[in-house]
Amino acid sequence: MRSLLPAVAEQLFQDIQKTYQETSQIPDDLLIALKFVFGSCALQALDLVDQRSVTCLTSPSGRKAFQVMGGSGHLYTCFLSCHYCPCPAFAYSVLRRNQDLLCKHILAVYLCQAMAATQQESVSDQQMSTLLSPTGTP
Amino acid sequence: MSDVLTLVFRTFMSESCLKKDPGVGLPSPAPCTTLMVGEHRVCRSLLLLAAVSAASEWGVRVVFFAQTQIQSLPVFLQRCSPSLSPESLKLLQQVASLHESPAPPSLLIVDRMEGFLRGTAGASHGGFQSGEQSRAAHLSALLCDTAAFLTRALERRGSSSAPCRVIASFPSEGDGKDSSPADPILDVLDRYFQVRCTLDPDRSYEAAAAAAQEVWHIYLSGRGLTELCCTDPRSEWDSLRVGFLEAKSTSRGEASSKLSFTGSPSPCLLALRVTYAS
């Protein structure tokens, strides 16, 4: 996912990906860095990763989107190329207060990509249209 | 898309003054998303110009979204595109299904984005409620993500019309809006649009002395500005002169030019003070 993340966050994900490929673990120093950069949502995002909550949806046209199962059981559709999540935390902490870079769902997407822990699912082009449209938000 | 606007402005340059620019004939990999902020009347005219210019000069497919049907086209547009019909314009909801289209467009234009952001129930008083910020983010992200997908689709086809660009218009403060502030929405939109093109009416004495003509200033800003294809703004606009188009270089790094075109509802003189914000 091409993003508007600060360089330090981009580097952090690259380091996590490299280390995880080699050791299948995220060392403590990277976990501490993750918490430092992303705050409280870092641990929540890691929980989502552990629960295999992130799915990459692909349609026959090649269009992709990420779907994240939140802790409350809601399904949130996030985009591939820019930051957006329909969850209340994104609307409040990211958009309105500009306090956080990401919500836990988008962070979970980044972490799953770095750790190759994303589930894969195919949908039809029509289903993808429904998921992406404004009327498709939960 | 700011290179699309450059194409529009260049369309009014005379051949004798046009400096050779190898990039002017083809789409360039410039920033792909631009937010046009200003009075609706001028924004819509520019958006329509951009659509027709891109379609005619680059031969690319353009999709123009408007919430309300355009009753009539500006006079200048009717002259240059007599076959263009307002009935062919589609609504924004189809953005989400553009990946189903067999012919990917290269330019997405959204007229009056604010019209798509208001809620349906209980929002008849106008203005923006808190939910509008989230809707603004959703629609902007949808446009950006769709443009990114269409860019990949165009590149896979080996098309020279990649990348897919997005231009949307949004009213500036005081453009007939009610007391609800638009700034929170613009803050959200700025997250997704790389370039902002601000249209400001010129309220100076000179503009007032122009009687029925209106003078506008155009300002380009945003994080995508450094990627613009025109690297030297002063040389870009140094010698523009074509009939009603007059340009003069005022200071280092800044140039101004006047661009005039007739349109509905009244002739307007568009002054460009092209300022590149650092």
Short mmCIF file of C-alpha atoms in Angstrom, two decimals:
data_model
loop_
_atom_site.label_atom_id
_atom_site.label_comp_id
_atom_site.label_asym_id
_atom_site.label_seq_id
_atom_site.Cartn_x
_atom_site.Cartn_y
_atom_site.Cartn_z
CA MET A 1 0.00 0.00 0.00
CA ARG A 2 1.55 3.24 -1.18
CA SER A 3 1.02 5.67 1.66
CA LEU A 4 1.71 8.99 3.20
CA LEU A 5 3.55 7.53 6.13
CA PRO A 6 6.60 9.29 7.52
CA ALA A 7 9.91 7.84 6.43
CA VAL A 8 10.52 6.41 9.90
CA ALA A 9 7.31 4.38 9.69
CA GLU A 10 8.14 3.12 6.19
CA GLN A 11 11.58 2.05 7.39
CA LEU A 12 10.05 0.36 10.41
CA PHE A 13 7.79 -1.79 8.25
CA GLN A 14 10.71 -2.70 6.01
CA ASP A 15 12.74 -3.74 9.05
CA ILE A 16 9.83 -5.80 10.39
CA GLN A 17 9.41 -7.51 7.05
CA LYS A 18 13.10 -8.34 6.73
CA THR A 19 13.42 -9.60 10.29
CA TYR A 20 10.20 -11.59 10.19
CA GLN A 21 11.25 -13.29 6.98
CA GLU A 22 14.47 -14.39 8.65
CA THR A 23 13.26 -15.27 12.15
CA SER A 24 9.44 -15.49 12.00
CA GLN A 25 9.41 -13.11 14.93
CA ILE A 26 9.29 -9.40 15.62
CA PRO A 27 12.09 -8.57 18.06
CA ASP A 28 11.49 -6.40 21.11
CA ASP A 29 13.29 -3.38 19.73
CA LEU A 30 11.00 -3.25 16.71
CA LEU A 31 7.95 -3.75 18.91
CA ILE A 32 9.05 -0.84 21.05
CA ALA A 33 9.58 1.25 17.92
CA LEU A 34 6.14 0.28 16.68
CA LYS A 35 4.58 1.40 19.96
CA PHE A 36 6.57 4.62 19.90
CA VAL A 37 5.52 5.54 16.36
CA PHE A 38 1.90 4.44 16.42
CA GLY A 39 0.95 4.66 20.08
CA SER A 40 -1.70 2.55 21.72
CA CYS A 41 -3.14 1.18 18.49
CA ALA A 42 0.11 -0.75 17.88
CA LEU A 43 -0.77 -3.52 20.36
CA GLN A 44 -4.37 -3.59 19.16
CA ALA A 45 -3.19 -3.96 15.59
CA LEU A 46 -0.88 -6.82 16.57
CA ASP A 47 -3.84 -8.54 18.19
CA LEU A 48 -5.72 -8.26 14.91
CA VAL A 49 -2.75 -9.76 13.09
CA ASP A 50 -2.63 -12.68 15.56
CA GLN A 51 -6.33 -13.27 15.00
CA ARG A 52 -5.83 -13.39 11.23
CA SER A 53 -8.29 -10.57 10.84
CA VAL A 54 -6.98 -9.08 7.60
CA THR A 55 -8.19 -10.31 4.22
CA CYS A 56 -7.14 -9.08 0.79
CA LEU A 57 -10.10 -9.17 -1.57
CA THR A 58 -9.41 -9.50 -5.28
CA SER A 59 -11.88 -9.32 -8.15
CA PRO A 60 -11.42 -10.61 -11.73
CA SER A 61 -10.63 -7.10 -13.02
CA GLY A 62 -7.62 -7.02 -10.69
CA ARG A 63 -9.14 -4.54 -8.27
CA LYS A 64 -8.07 -5.14 -4.69
CA ALA A 65 -9.22 -3.98 -1.28
CA PHE A 66 -8.52 -4.99 2.30
CA GLN A 67 -11.17 -6.12 4.71
CA VAL A 68 -10.43 -6.15 8.43
CA MET A 69 -12.55 -7.84 11.07
CA GLY A 70 -12.60 -5.46 14.03
CA GLY A 71 -12.74 -6.46 17.66
CA SER A 72 -16.45 -5.68 17.76
CA GLY A 73 -17.15 -8.01 14.87
CA HIS A 74 -17.54 -5.25 12.30
CA LEU A 75 -15.97 -5.66 8.91
CA TYR A 76 -14.05 -2.60 7.73
CA THR A 77 -13.08 -2.12 4.08
CA CYS A 78 -9.79 -0.28 3.65
CA PHE A 79 -8.22 0.84 0.42
CA LEU A 80 -5.01 -0.37 -1.13
CA SER A 81 -3.38 2.85 -2.17
CA CYS A 82 -4.32 5.43 0.44
CA HIS A 83 -5.40 5.65 4.05
CA TYR A 84 -9.05 5.26 4.77
CA CYS A 85 -11.03 3.21 7.25
CA PRO A 86 -14.73 3.62 8.09
CA CYS A 87 -14.16 2.91 11.78
CA PRO A 88 -14.99 5.57 14.42
CA ALA A 89 -11.36 5.76 15.56
CA PHE A 90 -10.17 6.81 12.12
CA ALA A 91 -12.89 9.44 11.87
CA TYR A 92 -12.11 10.86 15.31
CA SER A 93 -8.42 10.36 16.07
CA VAL A 94 -7.05 10.64 12.55
CA LEU A 95 -9.36 12.94 10.64
CA ARG A 96 -10.86 15.19 13.27
CA ARG A 97 -8.18 15.39 15.94
CA ASN A 98 -5.17 14.61 13.75
CA GLN A 99 -3.75 12.78 16.77
CA ASP A 100 -2.91 9.45 15.22
CA LEU A 101 -1.36 8.48 11.92
CA LEU A 102 -3.54 5.42 11.47
CA CYS A 103 -6.24 3.42 13.12
CA LYS A 104 -5.52 -0.13 14.30
CA HIS A 105 -7.22 -1.63 11.25
CA ILE A 106 -5.00 0.12 8.69
CA LEU A 107 -1.95 -0.58 10.85
CA ALA A 108 -2.95 -4.24 10.93
CA VAL A 109 -3.04 -4.23 7.13
CA TYR A 110 0.52 -2.88 6.98
CA LEU A 111 1.72 -5.43 9.53
CA CYS A 112 0.04 -8.32 7.76
CA GLN A 113 1.65 -7.31 4.50
CA ALA A 114 5.05 -7.11 6.19
CA MET A 115 4.55 -10.47 7.84
CA ALA A 116 2.82 -12.15 4.88
CA ALA A 117 -0.10 -12.90 7.15
CA THR A 118 -2.88 -11.60 4.93
CA GLN A 119 -5.76 -13.92 4.08
CA GLN A 120 -6.75 -14.01 0.42
CA GLU A 121 -10.28 -14.10 -0.95
CA SER A 122 -11.80 -13.71 -4.40
CA VAL A 123 -14.98 -11.72 -5.03
CA SER A 124 -16.83 -10.78 -8.19
CA ASP A 125 -16.44 -7.35 -9.74
CA GLN A 126 -20.00 -6.51 -8.73
CA GLN A 127 -19.32 -7.51 -5.14
CA MET A 128 -16.21 -5.36 -5.18
CA SER A 129 -18.25 -2.40 -6.43
CA THR A 130 -20.68 -2.85 -3.55
CA LEU A 131 -17.87 -3.05 -1.02
CA LEU A 132 -16.16 0.06 -2.32
CA SER A 133 -19.18 2.29 -2.87
CA PRO A 134 -20.24 4.87 -0.28
CA THR A 135 -23.40 2.86 0.35
CA GLY A 136 -21.31 -0.12 1.23
CA THR A 137 -19.92 1.31 4.47
CA PRO A 138 -20.98 -0.41 7.70
CA MET B 1 -3.77 16.25 -12.96
CA SER B 2 -2.20 19.69 -12.67
CA ASP B 3 -0.68 19.02 -16.12
CA VAL B 4 -4.26 18.88 -17.42
CA LEU B 5 -4.80 22.41 -16.12
CA THR B 6 -1.51 23.41 -17.73
CA LEU B 7 -2.89 22.02 -20.98
CA VAL B 8 -6.02 24.15 -20.55
CA PHE B 9 -4.01 27.30 -19.94
CA ARG B 10 -1.68 26.55 -22.83
CA THR B 11 -4.64 26.11 -25.16
CA PHE B 12 -4.99 29.88 -25.11
CA MET B 13 -1.38 30.60 -25.97
CA SER B 14 -0.56 31.96 -29.43
CA GLU B 15 1.66 29.91 -31.73
CA SER B 16 4.19 32.71 -32.00
CA CYS B 17 4.71 32.79 -28.29
CA LEU B 18 4.44 29.10 -27.54
CA LYS B 19 7.77 27.82 -26.35
CA LYS B 20 8.70 24.37 -27.40
CA ASP B 21 8.02 21.94 -24.67
CA PRO B 22 8.34 18.29 -25.55
CA GLY B 23 6.08 17.38 -22.70
CA VAL B 24 3.16 19.52 -23.65
CA GLY B 25 1.73 17.16 -26.23
CA LEU B 26 1.47 14.07 -24.06
CA PRO B 27 0.27 13.33 -20.59
CA SER B 28 3.12 13.47 -18.13
CA PRO B 29 3.66 11.59 -14.87
CA ALA B 30 2.67 14.65 -12.86
CA PRO B 31 0.76 14.57 -9.57
CA CYS B 32 -2.51 12.77 -10.22
CA THR B 33 -4.97 14.39 -7.82
CA THR B 34 -5.93 18.05 -7.72
CA LEU B 35 -8.51 19.85 -5.69
CA MET B 36 -9.88 23.01 -7.26
CA VAL B 37 -11.15 25.47 -4.68
CA GLY B 38 -13.16 28.48 -5.73
CA GLU B 39 -16.47 29.81 -6.89
CA HIS B 40 -18.60 27.09 -8.40
CA ARG B 41 -19.25 28.92 -11.67
CA VAL B 42 -15.58 29.31 -12.53
CA CYS B 43 -14.65 25.88 -11.21
CA ARG B 44 -17.25 24.17 -13.36
CA SER B 45 -16.10 26.05 -16.46
CA LEU B 46 -12.51 25.03 -15.81
CA LEU B 47 -13.50 21.44 -15.13
CA LEU B 48 -15.42 21.25 -18.38
CA LEU B 49 -12.51 22.83 -20.23
CA ALA B 50 -10.16 20.31 -18.66
CA ALA B 51 -12.40 17.43 -19.69
CA VAL B 52 -12.72 18.58 -23.29
CA SER B 53 -9.03 19.53 -23.58
CA ALA B 54 -7.82 16.19 -22.27
CA ALA B 55 -10.23 14.27 -24.48
CA SER B 56 -9.44 16.22 -27.63
CA GLU B 57 -5.70 16.83 -27.19
CA TRP B 58 -4.69 13.55 -25.61
CA GLY B 59 -7.46 11.34 -26.94
CA VAL B 60 -8.12 9.95 -23.48
CA ARG B 61 -11.41 8.85 -22.02
CA VAL B 62 -12.82 11.23 -19.47
CA VAL B 63 -15.53 10.60 -16.93
CA PHE B 64 -17.25 13.68 -15.52
CA PHE B 65 -19.34 13.31 -12.39
CA ALA B 66 -21.94 15.85 -11.30
CA GLN B 67 -24.72 15.49 -8.81
CA THR B 68 -27.05 17.75 -10.72
CA GLN B 69 -27.57 17.63 -14.43
CA ILE B 70 -25.85 20.38 -16.33
CA GLN B 71 -28.64 22.23 -18.07
CA SER B 72 -26.48 23.98 -20.61
CA LEU B 73 -22.84 24.12 -21.50
CA PRO B 74 -20.83 27.33 -21.50
CA VAL B 75 -20.87 29.13 -24.83
CA PHE B 76 -17.16 28.62 -25.48
CA LEU B 77 -17.57 24.90 -24.95
CA GLN B 78 -20.55 24.64 -27.27
CA ARG B 79 -18.45 26.23 -29.98
CA CYS B 80 -15.56 23.84 -29.67
CA SER B 81 -17.50 20.67 -28.84
CA PRO B 82 -20.94 20.90 -30.43
CA SER B 83 -21.56 17.19 -29.98
CA LEU B 84 -20.93 17.18 -26.22
CA SER B 85 -24.12 16.40 -24.40
CA PRO B 86 -24.81 16.95 -20.68
CA GLU B 87 -26.88 13.78 -20.73
CA SER B 88 -23.70 11.74 -21.12
CA LEU B 89 -22.43 12.75 -17.65
CA LYS B 90 -22.57 10.14 -14.88
CA LEU B 91 -23.00 10.32 -11.14
CA LEU B 92 -20.33 9.79 -8.55
CA GLN B 93 -21.71 6.47 -7.36
CA GLN B 94 -20.29 4.86 -10.51
CA VAL B 95 -16.72 5.57 -9.38
CA ALA B 96 -16.87 2.46 -7.27
CA SER B 97 -17.70 0.36 -10.31
CA LEU B 98 -15.18 1.83 -12.73
CA HIS B 99 -13.04 -1.28 -12.44
CA GLU B 100 -15.84 -3.07 -14.30
CA SER B 101 -15.46 -0.79 -17.30
CA PRO B 102 -13.75 -2.43 -20.30
CA ALA B 103 -12.24 0.92 -21.34
CA PRO B 104 -10.45 2.53 -18.38
CA PRO B 105 -10.68 6.32 -18.33
CA SER B 106 -7.62 8.47 -17.85
CA LEU B 107 -9.27 11.43 -16.20
CA LEU B 108 -11.91 11.54 -13.50
CA ILE B 109 -13.58 14.86 -12.80
CA VAL B 110 -15.98 15.55 -9.95
CA ASP B 111 -17.96 18.77 -10.04
CA ARG B 112 -19.11 20.23 -6.71
CA MET B 113 -17.79 17.52 -4.46
CA GLU B 114 -19.52 19.11 -1.48
CA GLY B 115 -22.85 18.02 -2.91
CA PHE B 116 -21.91 14.39 -2.35
CA LEU B 117 -20.80 14.91 1.21
CA ARG B 118 -23.98 16.04 2.90
CA GLY B 119 -26.07 13.43 4.65
CA THR B 120 -29.47 12.48 3.30
CA ALA B 121 -31.65 12.75 6.39
CA GLY B 122 -31.65 15.68 8.75
CA ALA B 123 -29.11 17.66 6.79
CA SER B 124 -31.45 19.98 4.98
CA HIS B 125 -30.03 23.02 6.76
CA GLY B 126 -26.90 22.76 4.71
CA GLY B 127 -23.43 23.04 6.09
CA PHE B 128 -21.31 20.14 7.17
CA GLN B 129 -21.87 17.78 10.06
CA SER B 130 -19.22 15.63 11.69
CA GLY B 131 -20.11 12.69 9.43
CA GLU B 132 -19.13 14.75 6.42
CA GLN B 133 -15.45 14.55 7.33
CA SER B 134 -15.62 10.80 7.16
CA ARG B 135 -17.62 10.94 3.93
CA ALA B 136 -15.11 13.38 2.45
CA ALA B 137 -12.31 10.99 3.32
CA HIS B 138 -14.20 8.02 1.91
CA LEU B 139 -15.01 9.66 -1.40
CA SER B 140 -11.51 11.12 -1.76
CA ALA B 141 -9.89 7.80 -0.93
CA LEU B 142 -12.23 6.04 -3.35
CA LEU B 143 -11.25 8.43 -6.12
CA CYS B 144 -7.55 8.04 -5.36
CA ASP B 145 -7.72 4.28 -5.12
CA THR B 146 -9.77 4.05 -8.30
CA ALA B 147 -7.28 6.29 -10.11
CA ALA B 148 -4.41 4.12 -8.90
CA PHE B 149 -6.17 0.98 -10.15
CA LEU B 150 -6.99 2.58 -13.51
CA THR B 151 -3.37 3.72 -13.84
CA ARG B 152 -2.19 0.13 -13.44
CA ALA B 153 -4.81 -1.02 -15.94
CA LEU B 154 -3.69 1.60 -18.47
CA GLU B 155 -0.04 0.72 -17.97
CA ARG B 156 -0.75 -2.98 -18.47
CA ARG B 157 -2.34 -2.11 -21.79
CA GLY B 158 0.71 -0.09 -22.76
CA SER B 159 -1.42 3.02 -23.00
CA SER B 160 0.31 6.40 -23.24
CA SER B 161 -2.59 8.01 -21.43
CA ALA B 162 -1.49 6.70 -18.03
CA PRO B 163 -1.58 7.74 -15.25
CA CYS B 164 -5.24 8.26 -14.49
CA ARG B 165 -5.83 11.72 -13.06
CA VAL B 166 -8.46 13.14 -10.73
CA ILE B 167 -9.76 16.70 -10.51
CA ALA B 168 -12.49 17.68 -8.10
CA SER B 169 -13.99 21.05 -7.30
CA PHE B 170 -14.97 22.36 -3.89
CA PRO B 171 -16.31 25.77 -2.93
CA SER B 172 -14.10 28.29 -1.23
CA GLU B 173 -15.25 30.04 1.92
CA GLY B 174 -17.85 32.63 1.17
CA ASP B 175 -18.97 30.91 -2.00
CA GLY B 176 -22.64 30.91 -1.02
CA LYS B 177 -22.01 28.58 1.88
CA ASP B 178 -23.74 28.92 5.20
CA SER B 179 -22.08 29.56 8.53
CA SER B 180 -20.75 26.02 8.91
CA PRO B 181 -17.00 26.15 8.37
CA ALA B 182 -15.62 24.33 5.36
CA ASP B 183 -12.04 24.24 6.69
CA PRO B 184 -12.36 20.86 8.45
CA ILE B 185 -13.49 19.34 5.20
CA LEU B 186 -10.70 20.98 3.22
CA ASP B 187 -8.22 19.66 5.78
CA VAL B 188 -9.51 16.17 5.07
CA LEU B 189 -9.48 16.65 1.32
CA ASP B 190 -5.89 17.93 1.44
CA ARG B 191 -4.87 14.54 2.79
CA TYR B 192 -5.82 12.91 -0.48
CA PHE B 193 -5.38 15.58 -3.14
CA GLN B 194 -1.74 16.26 -3.94
CA VAL B 195 -2.28 19.68 -5.46
CA ARG B 196 -4.72 22.44 -4.62
CA CYS B 197 -5.68 24.92 -7.30
CA THR B 198 -7.25 27.94 -5.61
CA LEU B 199 -9.30 30.41 -7.61
CA ASP B 200 -9.54 33.80 -5.93
CA PRO B 201 -11.50 36.71 -7.33
CA ASP B 202 -9.45 39.85 -7.79
CA ARG B 203 -11.10 42.64 -5.89
CA SER B 204 -8.50 45.27 -6.67
CA TYR B 205 -9.26 48.62 -8.27
CA GLU B 206 -7.89 47.40 -11.57
CA ALA B 207 -10.30 44.52 -11.62
CA ALA B 208 -13.22 46.76 -10.69
CA ALA B 209 -12.27 49.13 -13.48
CA ALA B 210 -12.62 46.26 -15.93
CA ALA B 211 -16.37 46.80 -15.66
CA ALA B 212 -18.25 43.64 -16.59
CA GLN B 213 -15.16 41.51 -16.67
CA GLU B 214 -14.02 39.48 -13.73
CA VAL B 215 -10.46 38.85 -12.78
CA TRP B 216 -9.35 35.75 -10.97
CA HIS B 217 -6.08 34.66 -9.48
CA ILE B 218 -5.03 31.04 -9.61
CA TYR B 219 -2.76 29.66 -6.92
CA LEU B 220 -1.22 26.23 -7.00
CA SER B 221 -0.11 24.64 -3.74
CA GLY B 222 0.34 21.24 -2.16
CA ARG B 223 2.89 18.51 -1.64
CA GLY B 224 2.63 17.39 -5.24
CA LEU B 225 3.73 20.74 -6.61
CA THR B 226 7.42 19.86 -6.85
CA GLU B 227 6.55 17.11 -9.31
CA LEU B 228 4.94 19.45 -11.83
CA CYS B 229 6.25 19.12 -15.34
CA CYS B 230 6.83 22.86 -15.70
CA THR B 231 10.02 23.27 -13.74
CA ASP B 232 10.57 26.97 -14.22
CA PRO B 233 7.38 28.90 -13.60
CA ARG B 234 8.84 32.17 -14.75
CA SER B 235 9.92 30.93 -18.15
CA GLU B 236 6.69 28.99 -18.44
CA TRP B 237 4.57 32.10 -18.50
CA ASP B 238 7.09 34.70 -19.58
CA SER B 239 5.88 35.42 -23.09
CA LEU B 240 2.26 34.41 -23.15
CA ARG B 241 0.35 36.72 -25.40
CA VAL B 242 -2.58 35.87 -27.59
CA GLY B 243 -5.20 38.45 -28.23
CA PHE B 244 -6.86 38.75 -24.92
CA LEU B 245 -4.10 36.78 -23.22
CA GLU B 246 -1.34 38.89 -21.79
CA ALA B 247 1.46 37.82 -19.56
CA LYS B 248 4.25 39.54 -17.77
CA SER B 249 6.87 38.33 -15.43
CA THR B 250 6.59 40.21 -12.18
CA SER B 251 9.27 38.82 -9.96
CA ARG B 252 11.57 35.90 -9.53
CA GLY B 253 9.70 32.67 -9.31
CA GLU B 254 6.36 34.28 -9.98
CA ALA B 255 4.57 35.21 -13.15
CA SER B 256 1.18 36.58 -13.86
CA SER B 257 -0.93 36.34 -16.92
CA LYS B 258 -4.43 37.21 -17.90
CA LEU B 259 -6.58 34.67 -19.58
CA SER B 260 -9.91 35.56 -21.02
CA PHE B 261 -12.64 33.31 -22.20
CA THR B 262 -16.32 33.83 -22.65
CA GLY B 263 -18.78 31.61 -20.95
CA SER B 264 -22.11 31.44 -19.33
CA PRO B 265 -23.53 33.38 -17.61
CA SER B 266 -21.28 36.32 -18.47
CA PRO B 267 -17.89 36.95 -20.04
CA CYS B 268 -15.13 36.62 -17.51
CA LEU B 269 -11.52 37.57 -17.51
CA LEU B 270 -9.38 35.07 -15.73
CA ALA B 271 -6.12 36.41 -14.40
CA LEU B 272 -3.54 33.87 -13.52
CA ARG B 273 -1.02 34.72 -10.93
CA VAL B 274 0.74 31.41 -10.97
CA THR B 275 2.39 31.19 -7.60
CA TYR B 276 4.25 28.10 -6.63
CA ALA B 277 4.18 27.65 -2.89
CA SER B 278 7.35 26.26 -1.37
#
